[in-house]
mmCIF file of N, CA and C in Angstrom:
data_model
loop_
_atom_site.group_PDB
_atom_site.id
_atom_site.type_symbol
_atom_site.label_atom_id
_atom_site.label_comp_id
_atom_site.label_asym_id
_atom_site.label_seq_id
_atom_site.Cartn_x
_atom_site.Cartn_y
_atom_site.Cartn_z
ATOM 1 N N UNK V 770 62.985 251.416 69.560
ATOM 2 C CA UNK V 770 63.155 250.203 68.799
ATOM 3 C C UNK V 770 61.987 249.285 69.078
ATOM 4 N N UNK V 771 61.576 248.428 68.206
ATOM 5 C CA UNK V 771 60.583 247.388 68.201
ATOM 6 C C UNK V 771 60.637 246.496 68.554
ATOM 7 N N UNK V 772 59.625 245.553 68.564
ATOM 8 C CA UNK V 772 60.163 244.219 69.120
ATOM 9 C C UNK V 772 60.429 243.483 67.625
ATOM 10 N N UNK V 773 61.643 242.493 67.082
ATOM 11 C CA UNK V 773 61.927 241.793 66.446
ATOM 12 C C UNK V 773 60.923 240.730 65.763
ATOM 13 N N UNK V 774 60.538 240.744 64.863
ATOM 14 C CA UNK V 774 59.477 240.571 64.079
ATOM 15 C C UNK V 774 59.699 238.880 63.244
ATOM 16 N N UNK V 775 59.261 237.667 63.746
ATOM 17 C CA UNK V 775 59.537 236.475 63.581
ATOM 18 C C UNK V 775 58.882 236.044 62.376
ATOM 19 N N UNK V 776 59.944 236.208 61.511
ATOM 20 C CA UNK V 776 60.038 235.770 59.925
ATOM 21 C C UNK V 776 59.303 233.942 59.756
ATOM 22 N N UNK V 777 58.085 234.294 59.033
ATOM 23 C CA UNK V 777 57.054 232.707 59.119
ATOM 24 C C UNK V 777 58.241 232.193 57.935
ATOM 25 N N UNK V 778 57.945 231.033 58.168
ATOM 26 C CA UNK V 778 58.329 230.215 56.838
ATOM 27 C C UNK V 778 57.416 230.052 55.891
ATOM 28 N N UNK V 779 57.400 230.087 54.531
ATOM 29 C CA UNK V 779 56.586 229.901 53.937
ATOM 30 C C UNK V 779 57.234 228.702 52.332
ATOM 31 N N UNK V 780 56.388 228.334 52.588
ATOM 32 C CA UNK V 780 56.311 226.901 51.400
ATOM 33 C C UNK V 780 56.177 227.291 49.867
ATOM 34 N N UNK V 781 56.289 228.634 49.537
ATOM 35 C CA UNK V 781 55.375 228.433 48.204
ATOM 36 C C UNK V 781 56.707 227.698 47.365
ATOM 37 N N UNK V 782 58.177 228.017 47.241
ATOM 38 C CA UNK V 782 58.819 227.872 46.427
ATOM 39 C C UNK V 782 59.093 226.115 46.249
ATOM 40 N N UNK V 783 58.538 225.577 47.642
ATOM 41 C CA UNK V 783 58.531 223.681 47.793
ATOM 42 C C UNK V 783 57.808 223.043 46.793
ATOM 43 N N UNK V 784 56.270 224.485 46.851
ATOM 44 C CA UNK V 784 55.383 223.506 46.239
ATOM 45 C C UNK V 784 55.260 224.322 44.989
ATOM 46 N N UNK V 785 55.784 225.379 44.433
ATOM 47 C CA UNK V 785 56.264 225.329 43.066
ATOM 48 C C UNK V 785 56.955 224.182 42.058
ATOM 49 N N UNK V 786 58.437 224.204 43.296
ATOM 50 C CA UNK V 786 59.085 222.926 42.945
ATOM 51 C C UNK V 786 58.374 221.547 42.808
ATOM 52 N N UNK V 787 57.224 221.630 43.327
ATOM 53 C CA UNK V 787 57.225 219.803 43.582
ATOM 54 C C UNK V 787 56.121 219.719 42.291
ATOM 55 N N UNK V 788 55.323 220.772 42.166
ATOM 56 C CA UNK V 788 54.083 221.146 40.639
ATOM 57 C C UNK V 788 55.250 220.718 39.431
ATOM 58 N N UNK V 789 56.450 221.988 39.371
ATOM 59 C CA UNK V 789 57.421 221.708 38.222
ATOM 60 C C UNK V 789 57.876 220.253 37.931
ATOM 61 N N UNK V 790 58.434 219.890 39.202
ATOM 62 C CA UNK V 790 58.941 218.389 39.219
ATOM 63 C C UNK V 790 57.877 217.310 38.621
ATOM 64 N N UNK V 791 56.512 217.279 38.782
ATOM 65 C CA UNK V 791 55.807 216.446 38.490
ATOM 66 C C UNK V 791 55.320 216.775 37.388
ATOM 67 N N UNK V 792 55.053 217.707 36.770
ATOM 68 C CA UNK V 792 54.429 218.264 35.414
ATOM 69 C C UNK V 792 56.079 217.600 34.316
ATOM 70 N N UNK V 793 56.913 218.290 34.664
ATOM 71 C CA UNK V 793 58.281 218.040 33.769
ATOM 72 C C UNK V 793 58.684 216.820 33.497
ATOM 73 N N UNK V 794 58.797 215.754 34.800
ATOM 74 C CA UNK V 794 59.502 214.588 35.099
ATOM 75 C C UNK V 794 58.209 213.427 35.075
ATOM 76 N N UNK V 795 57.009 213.699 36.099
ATOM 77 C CA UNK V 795 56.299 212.699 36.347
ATOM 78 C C UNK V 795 55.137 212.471 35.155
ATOM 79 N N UNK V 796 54.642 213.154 34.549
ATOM 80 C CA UNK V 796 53.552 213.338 33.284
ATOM 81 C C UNK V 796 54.316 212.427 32.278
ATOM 82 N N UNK V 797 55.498 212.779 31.640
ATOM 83 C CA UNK V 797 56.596 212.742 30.680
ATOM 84 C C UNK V 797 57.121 210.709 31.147
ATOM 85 N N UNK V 798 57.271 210.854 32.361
ATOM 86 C CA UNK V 798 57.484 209.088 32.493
ATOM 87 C C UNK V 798 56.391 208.358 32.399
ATOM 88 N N UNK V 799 55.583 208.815 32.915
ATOM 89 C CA UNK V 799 54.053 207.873 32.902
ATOM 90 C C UNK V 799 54.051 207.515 31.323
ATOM 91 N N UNK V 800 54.144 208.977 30.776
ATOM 92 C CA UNK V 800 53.498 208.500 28.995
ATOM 93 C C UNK V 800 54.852 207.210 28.467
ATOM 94 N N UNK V 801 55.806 207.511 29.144
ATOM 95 C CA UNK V 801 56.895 206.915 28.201
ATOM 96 C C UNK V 801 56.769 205.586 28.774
ATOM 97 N N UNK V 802 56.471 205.519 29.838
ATOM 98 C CA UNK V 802 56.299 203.857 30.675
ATOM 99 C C UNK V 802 55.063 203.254 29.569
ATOM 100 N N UNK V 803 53.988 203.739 29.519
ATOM 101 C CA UNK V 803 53.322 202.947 28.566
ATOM 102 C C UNK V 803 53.731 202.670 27.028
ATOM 103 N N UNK V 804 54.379 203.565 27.056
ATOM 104 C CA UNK V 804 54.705 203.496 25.021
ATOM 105 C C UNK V 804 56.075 202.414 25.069
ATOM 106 N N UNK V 805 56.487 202.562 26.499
ATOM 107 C CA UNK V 805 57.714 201.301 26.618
ATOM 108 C C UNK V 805 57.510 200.060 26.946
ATOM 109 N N UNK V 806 55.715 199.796 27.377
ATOM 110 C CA UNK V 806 55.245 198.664 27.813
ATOM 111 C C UNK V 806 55.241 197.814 26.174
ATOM 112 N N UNK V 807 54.305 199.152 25.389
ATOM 113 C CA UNK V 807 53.806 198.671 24.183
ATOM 114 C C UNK V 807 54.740 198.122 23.332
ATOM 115 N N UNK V 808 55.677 199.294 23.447
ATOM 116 C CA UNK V 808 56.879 199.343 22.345
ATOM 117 C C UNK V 808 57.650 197.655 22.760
ATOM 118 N N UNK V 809 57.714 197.598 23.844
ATOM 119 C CA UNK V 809 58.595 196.264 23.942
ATOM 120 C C UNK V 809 57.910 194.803 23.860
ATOM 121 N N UNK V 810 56.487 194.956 23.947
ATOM 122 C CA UNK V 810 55.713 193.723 23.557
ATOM 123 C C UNK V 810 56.230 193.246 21.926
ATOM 124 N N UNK V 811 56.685 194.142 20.857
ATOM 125 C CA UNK V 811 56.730 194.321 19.858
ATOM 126 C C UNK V 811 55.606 193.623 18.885
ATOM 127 N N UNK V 812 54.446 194.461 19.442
ATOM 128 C CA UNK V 812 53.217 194.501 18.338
ATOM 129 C C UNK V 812 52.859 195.531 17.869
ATOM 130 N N UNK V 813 53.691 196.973 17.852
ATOM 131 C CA UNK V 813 53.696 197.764 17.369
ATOM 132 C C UNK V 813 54.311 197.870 15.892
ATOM 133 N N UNK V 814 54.028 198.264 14.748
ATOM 134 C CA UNK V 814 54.353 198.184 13.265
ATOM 135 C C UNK V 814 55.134 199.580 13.283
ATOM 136 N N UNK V 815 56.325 199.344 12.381
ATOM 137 C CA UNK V 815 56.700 200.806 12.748
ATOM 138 C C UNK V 815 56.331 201.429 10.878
ATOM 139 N N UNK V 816 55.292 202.172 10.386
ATOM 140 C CA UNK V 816 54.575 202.911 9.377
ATOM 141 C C UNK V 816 55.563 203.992 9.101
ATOM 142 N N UNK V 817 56.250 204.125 7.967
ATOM 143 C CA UNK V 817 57.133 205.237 7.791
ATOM 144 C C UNK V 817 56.196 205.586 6.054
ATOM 145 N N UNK V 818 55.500 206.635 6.632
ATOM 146 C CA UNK V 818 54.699 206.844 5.010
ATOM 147 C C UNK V 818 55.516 207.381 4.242
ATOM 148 N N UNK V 819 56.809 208.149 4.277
ATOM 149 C CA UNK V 819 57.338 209.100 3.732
ATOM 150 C C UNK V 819 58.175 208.490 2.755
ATOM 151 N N UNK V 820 58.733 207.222 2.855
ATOM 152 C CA UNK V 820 59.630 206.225 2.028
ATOM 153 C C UNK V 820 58.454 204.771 1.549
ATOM 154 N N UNK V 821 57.771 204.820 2.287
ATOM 155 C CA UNK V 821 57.273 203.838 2.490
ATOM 156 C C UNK V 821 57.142 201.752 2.338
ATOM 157 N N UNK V 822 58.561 202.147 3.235
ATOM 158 C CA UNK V 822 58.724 200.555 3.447
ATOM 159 C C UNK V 822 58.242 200.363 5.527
ATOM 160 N N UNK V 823 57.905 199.724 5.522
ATOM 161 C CA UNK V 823 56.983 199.342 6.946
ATOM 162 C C UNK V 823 57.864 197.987 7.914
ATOM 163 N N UNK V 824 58.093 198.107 9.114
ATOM 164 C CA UNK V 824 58.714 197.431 9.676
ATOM 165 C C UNK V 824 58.333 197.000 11.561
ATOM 166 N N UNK V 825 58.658 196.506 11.846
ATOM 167 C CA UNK V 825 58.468 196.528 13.279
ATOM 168 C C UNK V 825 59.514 197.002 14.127
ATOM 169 N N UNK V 826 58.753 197.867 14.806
ATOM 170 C CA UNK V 826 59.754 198.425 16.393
ATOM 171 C C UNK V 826 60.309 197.420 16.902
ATOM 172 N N UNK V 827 61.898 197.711 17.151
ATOM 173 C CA UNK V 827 62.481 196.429 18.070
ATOM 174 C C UNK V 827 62.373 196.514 19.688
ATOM 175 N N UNK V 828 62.306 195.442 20.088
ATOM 176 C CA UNK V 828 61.666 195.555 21.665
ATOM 177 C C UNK V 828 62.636 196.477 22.424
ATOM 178 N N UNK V 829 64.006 196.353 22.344
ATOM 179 C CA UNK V 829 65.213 197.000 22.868
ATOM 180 C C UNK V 829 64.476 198.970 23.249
ATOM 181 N N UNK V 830 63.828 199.194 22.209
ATOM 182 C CA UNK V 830 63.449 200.472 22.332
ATOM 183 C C UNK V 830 62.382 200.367 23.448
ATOM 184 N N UNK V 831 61.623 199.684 23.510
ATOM 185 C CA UNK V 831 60.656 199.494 24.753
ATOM 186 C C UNK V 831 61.225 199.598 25.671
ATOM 187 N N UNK V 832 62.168 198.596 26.186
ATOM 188 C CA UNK V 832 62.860 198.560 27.187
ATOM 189 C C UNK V 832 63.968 199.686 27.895
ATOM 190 N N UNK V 833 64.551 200.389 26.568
ATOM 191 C CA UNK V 833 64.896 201.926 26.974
ATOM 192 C C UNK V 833 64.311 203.008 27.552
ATOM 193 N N UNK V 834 62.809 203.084 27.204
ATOM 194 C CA UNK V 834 62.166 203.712 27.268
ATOM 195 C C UNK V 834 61.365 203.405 28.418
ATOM 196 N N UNK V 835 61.152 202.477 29.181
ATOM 197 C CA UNK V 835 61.198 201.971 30.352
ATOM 198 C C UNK V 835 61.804 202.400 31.627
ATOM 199 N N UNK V 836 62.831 201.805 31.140
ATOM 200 C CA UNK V 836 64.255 202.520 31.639
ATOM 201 C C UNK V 836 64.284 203.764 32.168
ATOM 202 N N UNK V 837 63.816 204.732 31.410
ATOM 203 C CA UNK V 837 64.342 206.263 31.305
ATOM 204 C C UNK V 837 62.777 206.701 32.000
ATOM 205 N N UNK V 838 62.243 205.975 31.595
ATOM 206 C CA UNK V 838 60.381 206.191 32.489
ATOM 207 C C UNK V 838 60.962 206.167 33.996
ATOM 208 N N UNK V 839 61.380 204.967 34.073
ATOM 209 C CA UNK V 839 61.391 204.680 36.092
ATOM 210 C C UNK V 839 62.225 205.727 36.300
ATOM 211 N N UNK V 840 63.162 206.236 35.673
ATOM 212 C CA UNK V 840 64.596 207.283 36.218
ATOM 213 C C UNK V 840 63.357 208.249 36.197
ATOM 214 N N UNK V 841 62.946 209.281 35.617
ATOM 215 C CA UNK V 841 61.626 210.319 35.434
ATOM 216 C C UNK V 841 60.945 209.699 36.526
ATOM 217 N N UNK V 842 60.087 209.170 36.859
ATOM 218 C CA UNK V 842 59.334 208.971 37.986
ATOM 219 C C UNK V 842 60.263 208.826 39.575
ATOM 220 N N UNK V 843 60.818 208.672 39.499
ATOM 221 C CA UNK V 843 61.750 208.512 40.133
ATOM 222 C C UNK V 843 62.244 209.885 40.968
ATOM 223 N N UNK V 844 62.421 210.822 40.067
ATOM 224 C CA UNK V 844 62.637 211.996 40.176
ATOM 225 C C UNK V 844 61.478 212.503 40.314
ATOM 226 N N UNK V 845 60.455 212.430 40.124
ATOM 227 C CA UNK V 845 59.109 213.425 39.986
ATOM 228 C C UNK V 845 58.902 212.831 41.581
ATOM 229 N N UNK V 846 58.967 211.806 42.167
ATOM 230 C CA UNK V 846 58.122 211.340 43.337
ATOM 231 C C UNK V 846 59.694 211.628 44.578
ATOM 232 N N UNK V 847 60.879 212.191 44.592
ATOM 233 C CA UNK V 847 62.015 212.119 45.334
ATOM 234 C C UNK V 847 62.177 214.165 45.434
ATOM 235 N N UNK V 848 61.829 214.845 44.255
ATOM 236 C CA UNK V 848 61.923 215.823 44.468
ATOM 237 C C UNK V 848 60.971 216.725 45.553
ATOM 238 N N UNK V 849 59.815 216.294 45.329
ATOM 239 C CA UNK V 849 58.570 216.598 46.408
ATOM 240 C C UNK V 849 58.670 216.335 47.988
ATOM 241 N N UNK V 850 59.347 214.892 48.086
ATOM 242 C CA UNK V 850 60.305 214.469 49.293
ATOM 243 C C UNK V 850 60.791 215.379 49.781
ATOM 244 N N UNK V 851 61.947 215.282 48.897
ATOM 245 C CA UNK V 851 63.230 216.696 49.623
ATOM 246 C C UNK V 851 62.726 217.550 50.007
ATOM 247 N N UNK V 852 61.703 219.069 49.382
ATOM 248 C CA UNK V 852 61.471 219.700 49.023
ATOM 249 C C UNK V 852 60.058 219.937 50.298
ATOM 250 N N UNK V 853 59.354 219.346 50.341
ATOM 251 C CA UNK V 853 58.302 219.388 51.127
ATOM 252 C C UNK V 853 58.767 218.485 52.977
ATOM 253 N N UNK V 854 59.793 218.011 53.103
ATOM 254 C CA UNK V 854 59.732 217.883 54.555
ATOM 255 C C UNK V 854 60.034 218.819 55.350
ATOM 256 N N UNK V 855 59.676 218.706 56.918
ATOM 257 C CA UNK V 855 60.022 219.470 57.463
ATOM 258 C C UNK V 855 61.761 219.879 57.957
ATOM 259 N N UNK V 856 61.887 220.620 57.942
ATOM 260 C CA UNK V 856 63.401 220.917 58.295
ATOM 261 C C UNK V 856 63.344 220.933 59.981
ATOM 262 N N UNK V 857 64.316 220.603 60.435
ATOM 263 C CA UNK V 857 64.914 219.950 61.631
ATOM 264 C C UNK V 857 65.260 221.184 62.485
ATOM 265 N N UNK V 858 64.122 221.858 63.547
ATOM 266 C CA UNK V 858 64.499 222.940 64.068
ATOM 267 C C UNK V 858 66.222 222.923 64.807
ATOM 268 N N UNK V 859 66.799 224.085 64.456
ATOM 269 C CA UNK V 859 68.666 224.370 65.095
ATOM 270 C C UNK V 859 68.078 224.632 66.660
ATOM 271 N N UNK V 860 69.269 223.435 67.393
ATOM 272 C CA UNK V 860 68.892 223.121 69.004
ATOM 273 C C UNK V 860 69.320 225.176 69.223
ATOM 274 N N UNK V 861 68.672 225.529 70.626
ATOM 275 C CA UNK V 861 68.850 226.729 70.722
ATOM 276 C C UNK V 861 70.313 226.626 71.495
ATOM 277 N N UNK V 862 70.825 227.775 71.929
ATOM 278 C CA UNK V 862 71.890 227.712 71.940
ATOM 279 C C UNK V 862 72.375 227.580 73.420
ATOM 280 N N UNK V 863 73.284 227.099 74.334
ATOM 281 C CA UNK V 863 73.388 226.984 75.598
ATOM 282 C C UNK V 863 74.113 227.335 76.439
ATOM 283 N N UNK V 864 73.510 227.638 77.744
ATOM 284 C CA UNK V 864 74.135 228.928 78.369
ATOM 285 C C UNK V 864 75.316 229.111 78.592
ATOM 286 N N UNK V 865 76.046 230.231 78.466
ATOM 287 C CA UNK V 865 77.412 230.350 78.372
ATOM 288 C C UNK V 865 78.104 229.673 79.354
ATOM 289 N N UNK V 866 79.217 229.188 79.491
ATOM 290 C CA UNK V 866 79.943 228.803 80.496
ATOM 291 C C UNK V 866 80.381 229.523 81.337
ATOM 292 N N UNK V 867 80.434 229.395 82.597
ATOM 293 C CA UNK V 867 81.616 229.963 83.156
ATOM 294 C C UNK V 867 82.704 229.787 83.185
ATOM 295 N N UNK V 868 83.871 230.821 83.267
ATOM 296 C CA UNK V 868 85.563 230.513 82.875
ATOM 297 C C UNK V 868 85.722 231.135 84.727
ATOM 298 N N UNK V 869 86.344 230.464 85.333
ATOM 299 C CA UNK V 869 86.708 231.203 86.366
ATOM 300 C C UNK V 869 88.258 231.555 86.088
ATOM 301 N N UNK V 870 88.697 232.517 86.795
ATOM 302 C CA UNK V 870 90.021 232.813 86.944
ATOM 303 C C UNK V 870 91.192 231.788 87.065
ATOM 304 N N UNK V 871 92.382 231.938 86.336
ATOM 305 C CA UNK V 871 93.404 230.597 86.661
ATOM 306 C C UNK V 871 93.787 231.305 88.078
ATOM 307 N N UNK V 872 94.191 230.211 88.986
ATOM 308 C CA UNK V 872 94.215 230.009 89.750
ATOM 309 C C UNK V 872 96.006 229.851 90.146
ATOM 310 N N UNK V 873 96.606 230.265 90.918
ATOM 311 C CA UNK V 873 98.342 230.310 91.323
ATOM 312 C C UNK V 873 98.324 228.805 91.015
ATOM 313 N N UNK V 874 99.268 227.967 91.259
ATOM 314 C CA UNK V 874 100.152 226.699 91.119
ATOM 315 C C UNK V 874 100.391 226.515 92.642
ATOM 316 N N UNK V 875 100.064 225.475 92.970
ATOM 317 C CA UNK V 875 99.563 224.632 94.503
ATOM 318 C C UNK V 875 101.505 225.087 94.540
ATOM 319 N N UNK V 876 101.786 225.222 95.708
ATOM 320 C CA UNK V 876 103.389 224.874 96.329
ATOM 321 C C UNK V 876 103.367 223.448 96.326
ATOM 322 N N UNK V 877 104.855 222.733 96.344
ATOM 323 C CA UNK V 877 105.128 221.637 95.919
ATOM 324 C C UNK V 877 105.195 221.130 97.378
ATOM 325 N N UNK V 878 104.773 219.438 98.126
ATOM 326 C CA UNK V 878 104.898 218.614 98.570
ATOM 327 C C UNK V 878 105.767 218.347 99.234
ATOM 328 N N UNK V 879 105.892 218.425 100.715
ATOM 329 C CA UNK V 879 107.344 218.061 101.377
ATOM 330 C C UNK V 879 107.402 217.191 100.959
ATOM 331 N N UNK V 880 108.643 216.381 101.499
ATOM 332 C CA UNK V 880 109.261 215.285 100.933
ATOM 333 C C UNK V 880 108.855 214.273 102.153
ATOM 334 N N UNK V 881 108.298 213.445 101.938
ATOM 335 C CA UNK V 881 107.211 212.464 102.873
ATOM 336 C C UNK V 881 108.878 211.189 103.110
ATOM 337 N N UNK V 882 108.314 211.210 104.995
ATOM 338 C CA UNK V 882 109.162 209.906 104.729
ATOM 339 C C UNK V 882 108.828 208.463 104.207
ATOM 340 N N UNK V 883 109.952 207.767 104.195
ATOM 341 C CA UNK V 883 109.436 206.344 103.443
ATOM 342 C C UNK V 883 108.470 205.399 104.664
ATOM 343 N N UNK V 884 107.805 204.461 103.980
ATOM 344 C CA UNK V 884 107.064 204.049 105.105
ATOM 345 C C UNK V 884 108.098 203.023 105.470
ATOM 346 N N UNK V 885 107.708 202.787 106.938
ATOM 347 C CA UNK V 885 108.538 201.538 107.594
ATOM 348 C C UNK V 885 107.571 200.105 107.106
ATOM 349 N N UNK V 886 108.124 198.943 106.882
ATOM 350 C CA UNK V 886 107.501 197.729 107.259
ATOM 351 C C UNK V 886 106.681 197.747 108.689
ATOM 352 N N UNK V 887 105.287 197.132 108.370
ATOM 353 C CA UNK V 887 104.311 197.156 109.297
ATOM 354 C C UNK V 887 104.908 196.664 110.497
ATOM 355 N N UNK V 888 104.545 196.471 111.615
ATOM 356 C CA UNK V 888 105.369 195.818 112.734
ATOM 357 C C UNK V 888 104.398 194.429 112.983
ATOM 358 N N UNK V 889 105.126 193.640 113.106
ATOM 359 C CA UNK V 889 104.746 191.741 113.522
ATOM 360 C C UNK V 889 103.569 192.010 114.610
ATOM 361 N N UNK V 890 102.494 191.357 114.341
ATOM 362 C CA UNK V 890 101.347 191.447 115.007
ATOM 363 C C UNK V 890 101.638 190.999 116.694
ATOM 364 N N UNK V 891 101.228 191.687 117.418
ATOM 365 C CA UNK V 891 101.576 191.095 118.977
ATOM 366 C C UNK V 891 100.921 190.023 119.372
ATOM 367 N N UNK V 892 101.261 189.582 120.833
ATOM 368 C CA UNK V 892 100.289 188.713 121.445
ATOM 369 C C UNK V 892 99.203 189.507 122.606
ATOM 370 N N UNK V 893 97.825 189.198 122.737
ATOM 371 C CA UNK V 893 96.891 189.980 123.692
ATOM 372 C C UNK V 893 97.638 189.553 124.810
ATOM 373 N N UNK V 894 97.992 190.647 125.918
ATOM 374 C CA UNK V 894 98.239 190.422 127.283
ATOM 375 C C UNK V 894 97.640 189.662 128.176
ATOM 376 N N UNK V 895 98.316 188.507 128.734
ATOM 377 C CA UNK V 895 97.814 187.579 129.869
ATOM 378 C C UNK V 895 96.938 187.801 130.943
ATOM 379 N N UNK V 896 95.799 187.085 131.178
ATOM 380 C CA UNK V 896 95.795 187.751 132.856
ATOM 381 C C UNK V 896 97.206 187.468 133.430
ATOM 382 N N UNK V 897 97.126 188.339 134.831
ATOM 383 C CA UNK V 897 98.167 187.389 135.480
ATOM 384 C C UNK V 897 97.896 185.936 136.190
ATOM 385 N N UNK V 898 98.853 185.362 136.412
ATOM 386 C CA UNK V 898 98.995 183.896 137.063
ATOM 387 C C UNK V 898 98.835 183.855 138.591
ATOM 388 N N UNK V 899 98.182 182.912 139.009
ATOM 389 C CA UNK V 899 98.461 182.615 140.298
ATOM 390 C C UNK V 899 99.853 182.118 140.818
ATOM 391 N N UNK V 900 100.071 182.874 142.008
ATOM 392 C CA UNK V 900 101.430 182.172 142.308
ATOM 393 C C UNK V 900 101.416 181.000 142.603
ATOM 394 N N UNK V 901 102.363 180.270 142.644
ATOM 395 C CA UNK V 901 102.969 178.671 142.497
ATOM 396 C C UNK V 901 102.529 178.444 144.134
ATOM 397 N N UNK V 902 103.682 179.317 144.769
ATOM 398 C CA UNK V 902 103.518 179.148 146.217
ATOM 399 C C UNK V 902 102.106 179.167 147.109
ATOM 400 N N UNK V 903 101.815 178.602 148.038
ATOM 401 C CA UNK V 903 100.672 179.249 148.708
ATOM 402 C C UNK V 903 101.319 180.165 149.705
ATOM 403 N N UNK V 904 99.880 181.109 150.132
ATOM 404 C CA UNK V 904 100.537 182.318 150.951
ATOM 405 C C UNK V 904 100.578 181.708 152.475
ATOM 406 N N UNK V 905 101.223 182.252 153.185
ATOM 407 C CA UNK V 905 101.635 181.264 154.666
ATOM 408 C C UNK V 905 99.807 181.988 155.624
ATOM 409 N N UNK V 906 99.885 181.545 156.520
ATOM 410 C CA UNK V 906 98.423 181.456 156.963
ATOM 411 C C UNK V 906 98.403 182.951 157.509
ATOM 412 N N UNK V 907 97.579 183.649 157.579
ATOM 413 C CA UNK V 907 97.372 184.656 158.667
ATOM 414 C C UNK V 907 96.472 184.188 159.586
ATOM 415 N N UNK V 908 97.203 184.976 161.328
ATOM 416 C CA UNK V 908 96.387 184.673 162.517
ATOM 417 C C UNK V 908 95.228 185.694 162.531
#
């Protein structure tokens, strides 16, 4: 047997995604952000040759189109985010525990006697006293 062969990561499908995301979403808002700048100034004429009565774009459409620009950019600059950070290496894993054996059940506690009340503090022992009497003379 071999030694286990450490699979690289590789990016291409991030930065597929993040090309798609910006070609689809970010190209597509840019154009619409300007035609929503224009469109809502309303100095745009709206030219319908096919009937031909002529009118002006109402600003409301600018402002939709605005709208729907920032959501598209939005997405073109959040997908690349996701998509291109690094992922958060998994902590490795830690060393097994030890289980030791259960262990018997301790034997139960004689039955302790009750305590007595402390005993009344004493008094320190006297020297002794001189006797009262004097001692009779020796010859």
């Amino acid at each position: 047997m071999g030694m286990p062969v450490e699979k690289k990561e590789t990016r291409t499908w991030a930065i597929v995604g993040t090309v798609l995301a910006i070609l689809l979403c970010g190209c597509p808002g840019l154009t619409m952000c300007l035609f929503g700048v224009v469109f809502a100034t309303g100095k745009v004429a709206d030219t319908n040759y096919n009937f031909g009565n002529t009118g002006y774009i109402p600003g409301w459409i600018g402002f939709a189109l605005l709208c729907v620009s920032l959501i598209f950019i939005v997405i073109a600059v959040v997908v690349p985010i996701l998509l291109l950070r690094k992922k958060k290496v998994a902590p490795e894993a830690a060393a097994p525990i030890e289980v030791f054996p259960q262990q018997p059940p301790l034997p139960p506690m004689p039955p302790q006697e009750p305590l007595q009340p402390p005993m009344p503090p004493q008094e320190p022992p006297q020297p002794p006293m001189p006797p009262q009497d004097p001692l009779p003379p020796t010859s």
